[in-house]
């Protein structure tokens, strides 16, 4: 029985055949905790871990309605990168990428970070200018970025469509070598296990049904497994953020939309990088099992069904074939949808709320997975100190009231068009 | 596939339509209300898991704007009217 994973432990278990211990305890809810984190996804587990690890707050419970890994932490396309150009985002996502780089060691759990590099493509000179500007912003912030011309892209990605028939000819791109993929289930399990080892109670199949309040302060939650008291309560649920906020009497600038993702049948190693199409929102990479993993835009209207619409499958497949004609006869193995918080400016909310002792993290649009470690880091700081971490001050819940929308993509104030 | 029964054209795939967002809010009259009032109108959503009142425009059909009531938990369409004839929310 080895509590800590190591090469020696692996050998010992291989020789003796001893079963591995559970990765985390099956905790029963106590009467009260210093902090309750609602939502056992990547963000909630990371928050609990950093509360215990960075701030010494070990009386923490993570309440999960389903089971660990059942939500969006297991439904995303596993990409991590830090190529953002708006001040605030640039630094926040770079902090996240740096945490990803050390995460397997921090958690004593192999999250299988693969820094295979991400290439964003430009399909015209103007788009290449925009990417060059983004690359300059990244480099000024100490982040790696390499502009590529058409010839360099051809050498790195020889299988794209460079013919005269290409609907969107490739002019060049921007490469971030440190970007890549992470095994998303391992992130959930690794954070859960590491938090558990620091004393955090991870309580699965426990749905929050309301908040208990006293004199304008949130004092705990009522759940399907009884009432639990809390010094501080943090919402980190994604998909049902509005429903949780409404239980505390708050209306928030979030709508729930569906994002679909796709995996093809497995093939031999073919796509070595993460590639982002520049003509539509489409990105593709290859998993360790050989399947091509790709995704596109949200379905376009709010929904909680977790079932994507078929026309979006066609759009995404069209993008895939326009970019990589060689995969036109590949079969889809699976496709699925996650419920995703969408906000009017495409940026998330993280910080304090109008209610004392209640903290909110949500509205992550397309960006939730890559942000996981930095969200945990900054949200834990915010909860522990009752003050926003400097890296997330631009992501306040009341930023629209102050005219401080944060629109990285400049698409206008429509949740369903971000 | 979500299908919307257009009162003018009959039941069609949703791809013939353009989504126009939440129709449950009443726009404040010009010159009324403070900034907070307008902020709430523009930026806050009830985002219900259940019946949702929303705009769709039949861009590949009669091009008229519709008010559709749809259950966001199932995508079942509960009611459709021309927006011009819909009762205020």
Short mmCIF file of C-alpha atoms in Angstrom, two decimals:
data_model
loop_
_atom_site.label_atom_id
_atom_site.label_comp_id
_atom_site.label_asym_id
_atom_site.label_seq_id
_atom_site.Cartn_x
_atom_site.Cartn_y
_atom_site.Cartn_z
CA UNK A 1 0.00 0.00 0.00
CA UNK A 2 1.80 3.08 -1.21
CA UNK A 3 0.32 6.46 -0.51
CA UNK A 4 2.91 8.22 -2.63
CA UNK A 5 3.42 7.40 -6.30
CA UNK A 6 7.01 6.77 -7.33
CA UNK A 7 9.05 4.44 -9.50
CA UNK A 8 9.95 2.41 -6.42
CA UNK A 9 6.27 2.12 -5.45
CA UNK A 10 5.44 1.00 -8.99
CA UNK A 11 8.07 -1.75 -8.80
CA UNK A 12 6.92 -2.83 -5.35
CA UNK A 13 3.30 -3.13 -6.44
CA UNK A 14 4.33 -4.94 -9.62
CA UNK A 15 6.30 -7.53 -7.63
CA UNK A 16 3.91 -8.02 -4.72
CA UNK A 17 0.67 -7.56 -6.63
CA UNK A 18 -0.66 -5.49 -3.72
CA UNK A 19 -3.71 -3.42 -4.62
CA UNK A 20 -3.24 0.35 -4.87
CA UNK A 21 -5.10 2.35 -2.21
CA UNK A 22 -8.05 4.52 -3.18
CA UNK A 23 -6.83 7.79 -4.65
CA UNK A 24 -9.07 9.73 -2.27
CA UNK A 25 -11.27 8.94 0.73
CA UNK A 26 -15.02 8.57 0.41
CA UNK A 27 -15.73 11.46 2.75
CA UNK A 28 -18.97 11.99 4.65
CA UNK A 29 -20.12 15.59 5.15
CA UNK A 30 -19.23 17.10 8.53
CA UNK A 31 -21.39 19.67 10.32
CA UNK A 32 -19.31 22.58 9.12
CA UNK A 33 -16.11 23.62 7.34
CA UNK A 34 -14.02 26.76 7.07
CA UNK A 35 -14.59 26.75 3.31
CA UNK A 36 -17.07 24.90 1.12
CA UNK A 37 -16.34 24.74 -2.59
CA UNK A 38 -19.42 23.91 -4.67
CA UNK A 39 -18.43 21.97 -7.77
CA UNK A 40 -15.90 19.14 -7.96
CA UNK A 41 -14.62 19.95 -11.43
CA UNK A 42 -11.07 20.92 -12.25
CA UNK A 43 -11.56 24.47 -10.94
CA UNK A 44 -13.22 23.45 -7.67
CA UNK A 45 -10.67 20.75 -6.89
CA UNK A 46 -7.75 23.03 -7.76
CA UNK A 47 -9.21 25.74 -5.53
CA UNK A 48 -9.51 23.30 -2.63
CA UNK A 49 -5.98 22.05 -3.22
CA UNK A 50 -4.42 25.53 -3.22
CA UNK A 51 -6.50 26.59 -0.18
CA UNK A 52 -4.83 23.77 1.73
CA UNK A 53 -1.43 23.88 0.01
CA UNK A 54 -0.81 27.64 -0.29
CA UNK A 55 -2.91 29.04 2.55
CA UNK A 56 -2.98 26.26 5.16
CA UNK A 57 -6.80 26.14 5.20
CA UNK A 58 -7.47 22.42 5.55
CA UNK A 59 -11.03 22.42 6.82
CA UNK A 60 -12.37 22.41 3.26
CA UNK A 61 -15.12 20.42 1.55
CA UNK A 62 -15.67 20.05 -2.18
CA UNK A 63 -19.31 19.23 -2.97
CA UNK A 64 -19.93 17.51 -6.31
CA UNK A 65 -23.42 16.74 -7.62
CA UNK A 66 -22.23 13.84 -9.79
CA UNK A 67 -18.89 12.08 -9.56
CA UNK A 68 -15.40 13.55 -9.92
CA UNK A 69 -14.59 14.03 -13.59
CA UNK A 70 -18.19 13.85 -14.83
CA UNK A 71 -18.48 17.48 -15.91
CA UNK A 72 -16.56 19.75 -18.24
CA UNK A 73 -13.14 18.76 -16.87
CA UNK A 74 -13.67 15.49 -18.74
CA UNK A 75 -15.45 17.00 -21.76
CA UNK A 76 -12.95 19.54 -23.09
CA UNK A 77 -10.34 19.14 -25.82
CA UNK A 78 -7.41 19.20 -23.32
CA UNK A 79 -5.52 22.18 -24.81
CA UNK A 80 -3.28 24.45 -22.77
CA UNK A 81 -1.67 27.65 -24.11
CA UNK A 82 -1.03 31.26 -23.13
CA UNK A 83 -1.35 33.20 -26.40
CA UNK A 84 -3.67 35.97 -25.25
CA UNK A 85 -3.20 39.61 -26.13
CA UNK A 86 -5.31 41.64 -23.73
CA UNK A 87 -3.49 42.88 -20.69
CA UNK A 88 -4.71 40.83 -17.74
CA UNK A 89 -5.44 37.74 -19.84
CA UNK A 90 -1.83 37.51 -21.08
CA UNK A 91 -0.38 37.38 -17.59
CA UNK A 92 -3.13 35.22 -16.12
CA UNK A 93 -2.89 32.48 -18.75
CA UNK A 94 0.91 32.53 -18.65
CA UNK A 95 0.72 31.99 -14.88
CA UNK A 96 -1.54 29.04 -15.64
CA UNK A 97 0.84 27.56 -18.23
CA UNK A 98 3.72 27.86 -15.76
CA UNK A 99 1.68 26.00 -13.16
CA UNK A 100 0.87 23.32 -15.77
CA UNK A 101 4.58 22.89 -16.38
CA UNK A 102 5.19 21.92 -12.76
CA UNK A 103 1.88 20.28 -12.00
CA UNK A 104 2.85 16.60 -12.18
CA UNK A 105 5.50 17.23 -9.52
CA UNK A 106 3.27 19.45 -7.39
CA UNK A 107 0.50 16.85 -7.32
CA UNK A 108 2.69 13.70 -7.39
CA UNK A 109 0.42 12.61 -10.25
CA UNK A 110 1.36 12.38 -13.91
CA UNK A 111 -1.01 14.72 -15.74
CA UNK A 112 0.77 13.89 -19.02
CA UNK A 113 1.52 17.45 -20.12
CA UNK A 114 2.67 17.30 -23.74
CA UNK A 115 4.16 20.62 -24.90
CA UNK A 116 3.89 19.81 -28.57
CA UNK A 117 3.37 23.41 -29.65
CA UNK A 118 0.30 25.20 -30.95
CA UNK A 119 0.17 26.89 -34.36
CA UNK A 120 -2.50 29.48 -35.12
CA UNK A 121 -2.88 29.91 -38.88
CA UNK A 122 -3.26 33.13 -40.84
CA UNK A 123 -5.10 33.03 -44.14
CA UNK A 124 -4.22 36.49 -45.39
CA UNK A 125 -1.64 39.24 -44.89
CA UNK A 126 -3.88 41.26 -42.57
CA UNK A 127 -4.46 38.25 -40.35
CA UNK A 128 -0.73 37.58 -40.27
CA UNK A 129 -0.22 41.19 -39.08
CA UNK A 130 -2.71 40.59 -36.27
CA UNK A 131 -0.87 37.42 -35.25
CA UNK A 132 2.49 39.22 -35.38
CA UNK A 133 1.09 41.86 -33.04
CA UNK A 134 -0.18 39.16 -30.70
CA UNK A 135 3.24 37.48 -30.83
CA UNK A 136 4.94 40.77 -29.95
CA UNK A 137 2.61 41.28 -26.98
CA UNK A 138 3.39 37.77 -25.79
CA UNK A 139 7.15 38.26 -26.14
CA UNK A 140 7.00 41.59 -24.30
CA UNK A 141 5.43 39.61 -21.45
CA UNK A 142 8.19 37.01 -21.53
CA UNK A 143 6.07 34.37 -23.29
CA UNK A 144 7.46 32.36 -26.19
CA UNK A 145 5.98 33.14 -29.60
CA UNK A 146 7.38 32.61 -33.10
CA UNK A 147 5.84 34.09 -36.21
CA UNK A 148 5.93 31.68 -39.16
CA UNK A 149 5.78 32.42 -42.87
CA UNK A 150 4.06 30.10 -45.36
CA UNK A 151 7.25 28.11 -46.03
CA UNK A 152 7.85 27.49 -42.32
CA UNK A 153 4.26 26.34 -41.84
CA UNK A 154 4.65 24.00 -44.85
CA UNK A 155 7.72 22.41 -43.29
CA UNK A 156 6.06 21.94 -39.87
CA UNK A 157 2.62 20.91 -41.15
CA UNK A 158 3.16 19.37 -44.60
CA UNK A 159 -0.28 17.74 -44.67
CA UNK A 160 -2.39 20.93 -44.78
CA UNK A 161 -4.03 22.08 -48.02
CA UNK A 162 -1.49 24.31 -49.84
CA UNK A 163 -3.03 23.71 -53.28
CA UNK A 164 -4.54 26.35 -55.55
CA UNK A 165 -7.95 24.95 -54.64
CA UNK A 166 -7.60 25.71 -50.92
CA UNK A 167 -10.66 27.71 -49.87
CA UNK A 168 -8.55 29.61 -47.32
CA UNK A 169 -4.92 29.78 -48.52
CA UNK A 170 -2.35 29.64 -45.73
CA UNK A 171 -0.15 32.73 -45.44
CA UNK A 172 1.64 31.90 -42.22
CA UNK A 173 1.02 31.45 -38.55
CA UNK A 174 2.08 31.97 -34.97
CA UNK A 175 3.73 29.19 -33.01
CA UNK A 176 3.83 28.84 -29.24
CA UNK A 177 6.11 25.88 -28.56
CA UNK A 178 5.24 25.63 -24.86
CA UNK A 179 1.54 25.15 -25.61
CA UNK A 180 0.15 21.64 -25.88
CA UNK A 181 -2.21 19.16 -24.29
CA UNK A 182 -2.78 17.63 -20.86
CA UNK A 183 -4.67 14.47 -19.98
CA UNK A 184 -7.81 16.03 -18.53
CA UNK A 185 -9.04 13.12 -16.38
CA UNK A 186 -5.64 13.01 -14.70
CA UNK A 187 -6.04 16.68 -13.80
CA UNK A 188 -9.30 15.98 -11.96
CA UNK A 189 -7.96 12.85 -10.27
CA UNK A 190 -4.59 14.39 -9.48
CA UNK A 191 -6.04 17.50 -7.84
CA UNK A 192 -8.64 15.39 -5.98
CA UNK A 193 -5.99 13.03 -4.63
CA UNK A 194 -3.56 15.80 -3.68
CA UNK A 195 -6.30 17.85 -1.97
CA UNK A 196 -7.54 14.77 -0.12
CA UNK A 197 -4.03 14.08 1.18
CA UNK A 198 -4.00 17.59 2.68
CA UNK A 199 -7.25 16.88 4.53
CA UNK A 200 -9.85 18.21 2.08
CA UNK A 201 -13.16 16.29 2.11
CA UNK A 202 -14.31 15.41 -1.41
CA UNK A 203 -18.01 14.65 -1.20
CA UNK A 204 -19.49 13.16 -4.36
CA UNK A 205 -23.20 12.77 -5.18
CA UNK A 206 -24.05 15.76 -2.99
CA UNK A 207 -26.15 18.41 -4.75
CA UNK A 208 -26.48 21.88 -3.31
CA UNK A 209 -30.13 22.95 -3.11
CA UNK A 210 -29.79 26.32 -1.39
CA UNK A 211 -27.76 28.61 0.82
CA UNK A 212 -28.29 29.30 4.48
CA UNK A 213 -27.97 33.01 5.22
CA UNK A 214 -27.92 35.04 8.39
CA UNK A 215 -27.92 38.84 8.53
CA UNK A 216 -27.00 39.14 4.85
CA UNK A 217 -24.13 36.69 5.16
CA UNK A 218 -23.94 33.25 3.62
CA UNK A 219 -23.40 30.79 6.47
CA UNK A 220 -23.54 27.47 4.66
CA UNK A 221 -25.41 25.34 2.17
CA UNK A 222 -28.36 22.98 2.22
CA UNK A 223 -27.72 19.85 0.19
CA UNK A 224 -29.28 16.52 -0.70
CA UNK A 225 -27.13 15.15 2.15
CA UNK A 226 -28.14 17.66 4.81
CA UNK A 227 -27.22 21.19 5.82
CA UNK A 228 -23.52 22.02 6.08
CA UNK A 229 -22.15 25.15 7.71
CA UNK A 230 -19.32 27.13 6.13
CA UNK A 231 -17.21 30.11 7.08
CA UNK A 232 -16.87 30.90 3.40
CA UNK A 233 -18.65 29.42 0.39
CA UNK A 234 -17.37 29.35 -3.17
CA UNK A 235 -19.40 28.64 -6.31
CA UNK A 236 -17.38 26.95 -9.06
CA UNK A 237 -19.84 24.91 -11.09
CA UNK A 238 -19.90 25.92 -14.78
CA UNK A 239 -23.04 25.25 -16.79
CA UNK A 240 -25.34 25.81 -13.81
CA UNK A 241 -23.69 28.98 -12.48
CA UNK A 242 -26.91 30.98 -12.93
CA UNK A 243 -28.92 28.41 -10.98
CA UNK A 244 -26.47 28.45 -8.06
CA UNK A 245 -26.28 32.25 -8.06
CA UNK A 246 -30.08 32.47 -8.12
CA UNK A 247 -30.21 30.38 -4.92
CA UNK A 248 -28.29 33.21 -3.27
CA UNK A 249 -30.59 35.80 -4.85
CA UNK A 250 -28.07 36.95 -7.47
CA UNK A 251 -28.59 37.45 -11.20
CA UNK A 252 -25.37 37.21 -13.17
CA UNK A 253 -24.25 38.00 -16.74
CA UNK A 254 -24.03 34.35 -17.78
CA UNK A 255 -25.95 32.16 -20.22
CA UNK A 256 -25.53 28.38 -20.63
CA UNK A 257 -24.61 27.13 -24.08
CA UNK A 258 -23.48 23.86 -25.64
CA UNK A 259 -20.01 23.27 -26.96
CA UNK A 260 -19.38 20.07 -28.89
CA UNK A 261 -16.13 18.17 -29.21
CA UNK A 262 -15.18 15.26 -31.43
CA UNK A 263 -12.80 12.31 -31.56
CA UNK A 264 -12.06 10.36 -34.72
CA UNK A 265 -11.15 6.69 -34.98
CA UNK A 266 -7.49 6.17 -33.95
CA UNK A 267 -4.82 6.43 -36.62
CA UNK A 268 -1.02 6.26 -36.57
CA UNK A 269 0.87 9.40 -35.42
CA UNK A 270 0.00 12.10 -37.94
CA UNK A 271 -0.69 15.51 -36.37
CA UNK A 272 2.23 16.41 -34.11
CA UNK A 273 1.00 19.83 -32.97
CA UNK A 274 -2.16 21.61 -31.92
CA UNK A 275 -3.43 23.48 -34.98
CA UNK A 276 -5.93 26.34 -34.92
CA UNK A 277 -7.67 27.23 -38.16
CA UNK A 278 -7.71 30.97 -38.80
CA UNK A 279 -10.82 31.14 -40.97
CA UNK A 280 -13.28 29.70 -38.45
CA UNK A 281 -13.16 28.66 -34.82
CA UNK A 282 -11.71 25.18 -35.34
CA UNK A 283 -8.76 23.41 -33.73
CA UNK A 284 -7.33 19.91 -33.99
CA UNK A 285 -4.75 17.74 -32.25
CA UNK A 286 -4.05 14.01 -31.94
CA UNK A 287 -4.47 12.14 -28.69
CA UNK A 288 -1.95 9.61 -27.36
CA UNK A 289 -4.40 6.87 -28.37
CA UNK A 290 -4.30 8.11 -31.97
CA UNK A 291 -7.72 9.71 -32.26
CA UNK A 292 -7.91 13.16 -33.78
CA UNK A 293 -9.49 15.49 -31.21
CA UNK A 294 -11.20 18.59 -32.54
CA UNK A 295 -13.86 21.14 -31.85
CA UNK A 296 -15.43 24.37 -33.03
CA UNK A 297 -17.99 27.00 -32.06
CA UNK A 298 -20.85 26.74 -29.58
CA UNK A 299 -24.18 25.62 -31.02
CA UNK A 300 -25.48 29.20 -31.04
CA UNK A 301 -28.48 29.18 -28.70
CA UNK A 302 -28.67 28.56 -24.96
CA UNK A 303 -29.37 25.00 -23.85
CA UNK A 304 -28.82 22.63 -20.93
CA UNK A 305 -29.38 19.42 -22.91
CA UNK A 306 -25.72 18.23 -23.14
CA UNK A 307 -26.73 17.02 -26.62
CA UNK A 308 -25.23 18.91 -29.55
CA UNK A 309 -27.06 19.84 -32.75
CA UNK A 310 -26.15 17.93 -35.90
CA UNK A 311 -25.55 20.91 -38.25
CA UNK A 312 -22.59 21.90 -36.05
CA UNK A 313 -21.06 18.47 -36.70
CA UNK A 314 -21.21 19.25 -40.41
CA UNK A 315 -19.64 22.71 -39.99
CA UNK A 316 -16.80 21.31 -37.91
CA UNK A 317 -16.22 18.43 -40.36
CA UNK A 318 -16.12 20.94 -43.23
CA UNK A 319 -13.45 22.94 -41.40
CA UNK A 320 -11.44 19.76 -40.76
CA UNK A 321 -11.47 18.75 -44.41
CA UNK A 322 -10.79 22.28 -45.67
CA UNK A 323 -7.68 22.35 -43.48
CA UNK A 324 -6.50 18.72 -43.72
CA UNK A 325 -7.96 17.10 -46.87
CA UNK A 326 -6.26 13.77 -46.07
CA UNK A 327 -8.68 13.08 -43.20
CA UNK A 328 -11.84 13.38 -45.31
CA UNK A 329 -12.59 9.62 -45.10
CA UNK A 330 -11.85 9.27 -41.40
CA UNK A 331 -14.76 8.11 -39.27
CA UNK A 332 -15.93 9.91 -36.14
CA UNK A 333 -15.63 7.73 -33.08
CA UNK A 334 -17.47 9.92 -30.59
CA UNK A 335 -18.87 13.36 -30.24
CA UNK A 336 -20.39 14.98 -27.20
CA UNK A 337 -21.42 18.32 -25.73
CA UNK A 338 -20.70 20.14 -22.50
CA UNK A 339 -22.79 22.91 -20.93
CA UNK A 340 -20.64 25.98 -20.92
CA UNK A 341 -21.11 29.37 -19.27
CA UNK A 342 -21.07 32.14 -21.87
CA UNK A 343 -20.68 35.81 -20.96
CA UNK A 344 -21.37 39.02 -22.90
CA UNK A 345 -17.66 39.78 -23.43
CA UNK A 346 -16.26 36.24 -23.63
CA UNK A 347 -14.32 36.65 -20.37
CA UNK A 348 -15.02 34.86 -17.09
CA UNK A 349 -15.96 36.12 -13.64
CA UNK A 350 -13.94 35.27 -10.58
CA UNK A 351 -13.95 37.00 -7.24
CA UNK A 352 -16.19 38.25 -4.44
CA UNK A 353 -19.96 38.70 -4.83
CA UNK A 354 -22.53 41.12 -3.36
CA UNK A 355 -23.07 38.58 -0.56
CA UNK A 356 -20.56 38.46 2.28
CA UNK A 357 -18.67 35.16 2.50
CA UNK A 358 -19.87 34.08 -0.97
CA UNK A 359 -17.35 33.85 -3.83
CA UNK A 360 -18.00 33.16 -7.49
CA UNK A 361 -16.00 31.54 -10.27
CA UNK A 362 -17.67 30.89 -13.61
CA UNK A 363 -18.40 32.20 -17.08
CA UNK A 364 -15.30 30.61 -18.56
CA UNK A 365 -16.64 30.37 -22.12
CA UNK A 366 -14.11 28.34 -24.16
CA UNK A 367 -11.20 28.85 -21.79
CA UNK A 368 -11.95 26.93 -18.63
CA UNK A 369 -9.65 23.93 -18.91
CA UNK A 370 -6.41 25.72 -19.71
CA UNK A 371 -7.12 28.12 -16.84
CA UNK A 372 -7.59 25.37 -14.24
CA UNK A 373 -4.39 25.71 -12.16
CA UNK A 374 -4.40 29.52 -12.22
CA UNK A 375 -8.09 29.64 -11.29
CA UNK A 376 -7.38 27.38 -8.33
CA UNK A 377 -4.36 29.49 -7.37
CA UNK A 378 -6.10 32.89 -7.64
CA UNK A 379 -9.54 31.81 -6.39
CA UNK A 380 -7.99 30.21 -3.29
CA UNK A 381 -6.11 33.46 -2.63
CA UNK A 382 -9.34 35.45 -3.06
CA UNK A 383 -11.23 33.21 -0.62
CA UNK A 384 -8.41 33.07 1.93
CA UNK A 385 -7.80 36.85 1.98
CA UNK A 386 -11.32 38.07 1.08
CA UNK A 387 -9.66 40.13 -1.64
CA UNK A 388 -9.08 39.43 -5.32
CA UNK A 389 -5.68 38.11 -6.38
CA UNK A 390 -3.92 40.75 -8.57
CA UNK A 391 -4.07 38.46 -11.62
CA UNK A 392 -7.87 38.35 -11.65
CA UNK A 393 -8.82 41.94 -10.76
CA UNK A 394 -10.00 42.51 -14.36
CA UNK A 395 -12.47 39.61 -14.06
CA UNK A 396 -14.79 41.05 -11.38
CA UNK A 397 -18.47 40.14 -11.39
CA UNK A 398 -19.51 43.81 -11.49
CA UNK A 399 -17.17 44.90 -14.31
CA UNK A 400 -20.00 45.82 -16.72
CA UNK A 401 -21.48 48.22 -14.16
CA UNK A 402 -18.16 50.04 -14.19
CA UNK A 403 -17.81 49.96 -17.98
CA UNK A 404 -14.86 47.58 -17.80
CA UNK A 405 -15.90 44.80 -20.18
CA UNK A 406 -12.96 42.63 -21.16
CA UNK A 407 -13.51 41.47 -24.74
CA UNK A 408 -10.43 39.63 -25.97
CA UNK A 409 -12.09 38.90 -29.32
CA UNK A 410 -14.14 42.09 -29.78
CA UNK A 411 -17.26 40.29 -30.98
CA UNK A 412 -19.87 42.50 -29.36
CA UNK A 413 -22.03 42.02 -26.32
CA UNK A 414 -23.81 38.79 -27.26
CA UNK A 415 -23.30 35.65 -25.22
CA UNK A 416 -24.34 33.43 -28.14
CA UNK A 417 -21.90 34.98 -30.63
CA UNK A 418 -18.71 34.80 -28.58
CA UNK B 1 -32.29 18.63 -34.71
CA UNK B 2 -34.18 21.53 -33.21
CA UNK B 3 -37.18 22.28 -35.44
CA UNK B 4 -39.21 25.44 -35.15
CA UNK B 5 -42.82 25.66 -36.40
CA UNK B 6 -42.86 29.04 -38.10
CA UNK B 7 -46.43 30.47 -38.09
CA UNK B 8 -45.90 31.64 -41.68
CA UNK B 9 -43.95 28.78 -43.27
CA UNK B 10 -44.51 25.64 -41.19
CA UNK B 11 -42.03 23.51 -39.27
CA UNK B 12 -38.41 23.95 -40.39
CA UNK B 13 -34.89 23.04 -39.21
CA UNK B 14 -33.41 25.65 -36.88
CA UNK B 15 -30.62 26.26 -39.42
CA UNK B 16 -33.11 28.32 -41.44
CA UNK B 17 -33.35 30.70 -38.51
CA UNK B 18 -31.12 33.22 -36.82
CA UNK B 19 -31.10 33.23 -33.05
CA UNK B 20 -31.85 36.63 -31.52
CA UNK B 21 -31.42 36.07 -27.80
CA UNK B 22 -33.50 36.47 -24.67
CA UNK B 23 -36.99 37.90 -25.29
CA UNK B 24 -38.11 37.87 -21.68
CA UNK B 25 -36.78 41.35 -20.96
CA UNK B 26 -38.52 44.66 -21.61
CA UNK B 27 -36.22 47.37 -22.89
CA UNK B 28 -36.48 50.48 -20.68
CA UNK B 29 -37.97 53.50 -22.47
CA UNK B 30 -35.41 56.02 -23.72
CA UNK B 31 -34.47 58.62 -21.15
CA UNK B 32 -35.71 56.54 -18.24
CA UNK B 33 -33.93 54.67 -15.53
CA UNK B 34 -30.44 55.01 -14.15
CA UNK B 35 -27.29 53.24 -15.33
CA UNK B 36 -27.99 50.28 -13.08
CA UNK B 37 -31.42 49.82 -14.68
CA UNK B 38 -29.86 49.69 -18.18
CA UNK B 39 -26.99 47.49 -16.99
CA UNK B 40 -29.46 44.94 -15.69
CA UNK B 41 -31.41 45.04 -18.96
CA UNK B 42 -28.36 44.57 -21.18
CA UNK B 43 -26.11 42.30 -19.15
CA UNK B 44 -28.11 40.15 -16.74
CA UNK B 45 -29.91 36.94 -17.71
CA UNK B 46 -32.30 34.66 -15.86
CA UNK B 47 -30.81 31.81 -17.93
CA UNK B 48 -33.57 29.37 -16.92
CA UNK B 49 -33.23 25.60 -17.12
CA UNK B 50 -36.74 25.18 -18.42
CA UNK B 51 -39.09 27.37 -20.49
CA UNK B 52 -37.21 30.27 -22.11
CA UNK B 53 -38.72 33.07 -24.19
CA UNK B 54 -36.43 34.02 -27.07
CA UNK B 55 -36.22 35.68 -30.48
CA UNK B 56 -35.57 33.85 -33.73
CA UNK B 57 -35.67 35.34 -37.23
CA UNK B 58 -36.70 33.08 -40.12
CA UNK B 59 -33.95 34.43 -42.38
CA UNK B 60 -34.25 31.66 -45.01
CA UNK B 61 -38.05 31.78 -45.03
CA UNK B 62 -40.49 34.62 -44.45
CA UNK B 63 -37.73 36.70 -42.76
CA UNK B 64 -40.08 37.61 -39.93
CA UNK B 65 -39.01 37.76 -36.29
CA UNK B 66 -40.59 35.20 -34.01
CA UNK B 67 -40.95 34.88 -30.26
CA UNK B 68 -40.37 31.23 -29.42
CA UNK B 69 -40.92 29.61 -26.06
CA UNK B 70 -38.50 26.67 -25.76
CA UNK B 71 -37.60 24.37 -22.88
CA UNK B 72 -33.81 24.71 -22.54
CA UNK B 73 -33.61 21.40 -20.65
CA UNK B 74 -35.08 19.41 -23.56
CA UNK B 75 -35.09 21.83 -26.56
CA UNK B 76 -38.84 21.16 -26.92
CA UNK B 77 -40.60 24.13 -28.54
CA UNK B 78 -43.63 25.09 -26.45
CA UNK B 79 -45.08 28.05 -28.37
CA UNK B 80 -44.28 30.25 -31.39
CA UNK B 81 -45.75 33.62 -32.38
CA UNK B 82 -44.75 36.41 -34.74
CA UNK B 83 -42.84 38.88 -32.58
CA UNK B 84 -45.06 41.71 -33.83
CA UNK B 85 -48.11 39.90 -32.45
CA UNK B 86 -46.57 38.49 -29.26
CA UNK B 87 -47.82 39.71 -25.94
CA UNK B 88 -45.27 41.75 -23.97
CA UNK B 89 -43.17 39.67 -21.53
#
